[in-house]
Amino acid sequence: MNSSAAIHVISPAEFDPGTAQTPGSERRAAVAPALGIPSAIWGGLFEVLPGARTGIHHHGEQETIAYVLSGTCEIRWGEKGESVARARVGDFIHVPAFLRHMEINPSALEPFRWVVVRSTATSVVVNLPDDTWP
């Protein structure tokens, strides 16, 4: 047992918006080395405002697991964005490493928010050009 290990409680006011971003969304790190928390995984919040969509992106070698806290999200993925799924409150989402995707908020009134956990300590975001998909 490591006697220097400690439990960390991170309040929303302490979340770090300085993490990797994609246009159309906001990520805020809650568990990350930048916050002084030694961890093999990254955790935080992800939000897309009403009527907005993210740019096309992937997360490199990271796998992502997300839990939908609020709202509804349409997720597109694939070589040309041809695959689509909807995620709602209470759903879990798994995004494989290197998978190109984007998130779309179909609501005109409500943002969607996710709790996100990634398989490496630092968030990886590779933003792709808007013309990646037709």
CSV table of C-alpha atoms in Angstrom, one decimal:
chain,number,residue,atom,x,y,z
A,1,MET,CA,0.0,0.0,0.0
A,2,ASN,CA,1.2,3.5,-0.9
A,3,SER,CA,1.1,5.7,2.2
A,4,SER,CA,1.4,8.9,0.1
A,5,ALA,CA,-1.7,8.0,-1.9
A,6,ALA,CA,-4.7,10.3,-1.2
A,7,ILE,CA,-8.3,10.8,-2.2
A,8,HIS,CA,-8.9,13.9,-4.3
A,9,VAL,CA,-12.3,15.7,-4.3
A,10,ILE,CA,-12.5,18.1,-7.2
A,11,SER,CA,-15.3,20.7,-7.1
A,12,PRO,CA,-16.7,22.2,-10.4
A,13,ALA,CA,-15.0,25.6,-9.6
A,14,GLU,CA,-11.7,23.7,-9.8
A,15,PHE,CA,-12.3,22.1,-13.2
A,16,ASP,CA,-9.7,23.1,-15.9
A,17,PRO,CA,-11.0,24.5,-19.2
A,18,GLY,CA,-7.4,24.6,-20.4
A,19,THR,CA,-7.6,21.0,-21.7
A,20,ALA,CA,-7.7,20.1,-25.4
A,21,GLN,CA,-10.8,21.5,-27.1
A,22,THR,CA,-12.8,20.9,-30.3
A,23,PRO,CA,-14.8,23.8,-31.9
A,24,GLY,CA,-18.4,23.7,-30.9
A,25,SER,CA,-17.9,22.2,-27.5
A,26,GLU,CA,-16.2,22.7,-24.1
A,27,ARG,CA,-14.2,20.2,-22.2
A,28,ARG,CA,-13.3,20.8,-18.5
A,29,ALA,CA,-10.7,18.5,-16.9
A,30,ALA,CA,-11.5,17.3,-13.4
A,31,VAL,CA,-8.9,14.5,-13.1
A,32,ALA,CA,-5.7,15.3,-14.9
A,33,PRO,CA,-2.0,15.8,-14.2
A,34,ALA,CA,-2.4,19.6,-14.8
A,35,LEU,CA,-4.6,19.6,-11.7
A,36,GLY,CA,-1.9,17.9,-9.6
A,37,ILE,CA,-3.6,14.6,-9.7
A,38,PRO,CA,-1.4,11.7,-10.6
A,39,SER,CA,-3.6,9.3,-12.6
A,40,ALA,CA,-3.3,6.9,-15.5
A,41,ILE,CA,-6.7,8.1,-16.8
A,42,TRP,CA,-8.3,11.4,-17.6
A,43,GLY,CA,-11.7,12.5,-16.4
A,44,GLY,CA,-13.9,15.6,-17.0
A,45,LEU,CA,-17.0,17.2,-18.3
A,46,PHE,CA,-18.1,17.7,-21.9
A,47,GLU,CA,-20.8,20.2,-23.0
A,48,VAL,CA,-22.3,21.2,-26.3
A,49,LEU,CA,-24.7,24.1,-26.3
A,50,PRO,CA,-28.2,24.0,-27.9
A,51,GLY,CA,-28.2,23.7,-31.6
A,52,ALA,CA,-24.4,23.4,-31.8
A,53,ARG,CA,-22.2,20.7,-33.2
A,54,THR,CA,-18.6,19.9,-32.7
A,55,GLY,CA,-16.0,19.7,-35.4
A,56,ILE,CA,-14.9,16.4,-36.7
A,57,HIS,CA,-12.2,14.9,-34.5
A,58,HIS,CA,-10.7,11.8,-32.9
A,59,HIS,CA,-8.8,11.0,-29.7
A,60,GLY,CA,-5.8,9.3,-31.1
A,61,GLU,CA,-4.9,6.2,-29.1
A,62,GLN,CA,-7.4,7.0,-26.4
A,63,GLU,CA,-10.5,5.0,-25.8
A,64,THR,CA,-13.4,7.2,-24.3
A,65,ILE,CA,-16.2,6.2,-22.1
A,66,ALA,CA,-18.9,8.8,-21.5
A,67,TYR,CA,-22.1,9.0,-19.3
A,68,VAL,CA,-24.9,11.3,-20.4
A,69,LEU,CA,-25.8,13.6,-17.5
A,70,SER,CA,-28.3,15.8,-19.4
A,71,GLY,CA,-29.8,16.4,-22.8
A,72,THR,CA,-29.7,14.4,-26.0
A,73,CYS,CA,-26.8,14.0,-28.4
A,74,GLU,CA,-26.6,12.7,-32.0
A,75,ILE,CA,-23.2,11.2,-32.7
A,76,ARG,CA,-21.9,10.7,-36.2
A,77,TRP,CA,-18.8,8.6,-37.1
A,78,GLY,CA,-17.1,6.6,-39.8
A,79,GLU,CA,-15.0,7.4,-42.8
A,80,LYS,CA,-17.7,9.8,-44.2
A,81,GLY,CA,-19.8,10.3,-41.1
A,82,GLU,CA,-22.3,7.7,-42.4
A,83,SER,CA,-23.1,6.1,-39.0
A,84,VAL,CA,-25.4,7.8,-36.5
A,85,ALA,CA,-26.5,7.0,-33.0
A,86,ARG,CA,-28.5,9.0,-30.3
A,87,ALA,CA,-27.5,9.1,-26.7
A,88,ARG,CA,-29.9,10.3,-23.9
A,89,VAL,CA,-29.8,10.8,-20.2
A,90,GLY,CA,-28.5,7.7,-18.4
A,91,ASP,CA,-26.8,6.2,-21.5
A,92,PHE,CA,-23.1,5.2,-21.6
A,93,ILE,CA,-21.1,5.8,-24.7
A,94,HIS,CA,-17.9,4.0,-25.8
A,95,VAL,CA,-15.7,5.7,-28.5
A,96,PRO,CA,-12.9,3.5,-29.8
A,97,ALA,CA,-9.4,4.9,-30.3
A,98,PHE,CA,-8.8,6.8,-33.6
A,99,LEU,CA,-12.5,6.8,-34.6
A,100,ARG,CA,-13.5,10.0,-36.4
A,101,HIS,CA,-16.7,11.4,-35.0
A,102,MET,CA,-18.7,14.5,-34.2
A,103,GLU,CA,-21.4,15.3,-31.7
A,104,ILE,CA,-24.5,17.3,-32.6
A,105,ASN,CA,-27.0,18.8,-30.1
A,106,PRO,CA,-30.5,18.6,-31.8
A,107,SER,CA,-32.2,20.6,-29.0
A,108,ALA,CA,-32.8,24.3,-29.5
A,109,LEU,CA,-33.2,24.8,-25.8
A,110,GLU,CA,-31.0,22.4,-23.7
A,111,PRO,CA,-27.3,21.8,-23.7
A,112,PHE,CA,-26.1,18.2,-23.4
A,113,ARG,CA,-23.5,17.3,-20.8
A,114,TRP,CA,-21.4,14.2,-20.4
A,115,VAL,CA,-19.0,12.8,-17.8
A,116,VAL,CA,-16.0,11.6,-19.8
A,117,VAL,CA,-13.2,9.2,-18.8
A,118,ARG,CA,-10.3,8.6,-21.2
A,119,SER,CA,-7.8,5.8,-21.2
A,120,THR,CA,-4.6,8.0,-20.8
A,121,ALA,CA,-3.7,10.7,-18.3
A,122,THR,CA,-3.8,13.6,-20.8
A,123,SER,CA,-6.7,14.3,-23.1
A,124,VAL,CA,-5.8,13.8,-26.8
A,125,VAL,CA,-7.9,15.7,-29.4
A,126,VAL,CA,-7.1,15.6,-33.1
A,127,ASN,CA,-9.3,18.2,-34.8
A,128,LEU,CA,-9.9,17.5,-38.5
A,129,PRO,CA,-10.8,19.9,-41.3
A,130,ASP,CA,-14.5,20.6,-41.8
A,131,ASP,CA,-14.3,19.1,-45.3
A,132,THR,CA,-13.2,15.7,-44.0
A,133,TRP,CA,-16.7,14.5,-44.6
A,134,PRO,CA,-18.9,15.4,-47.6
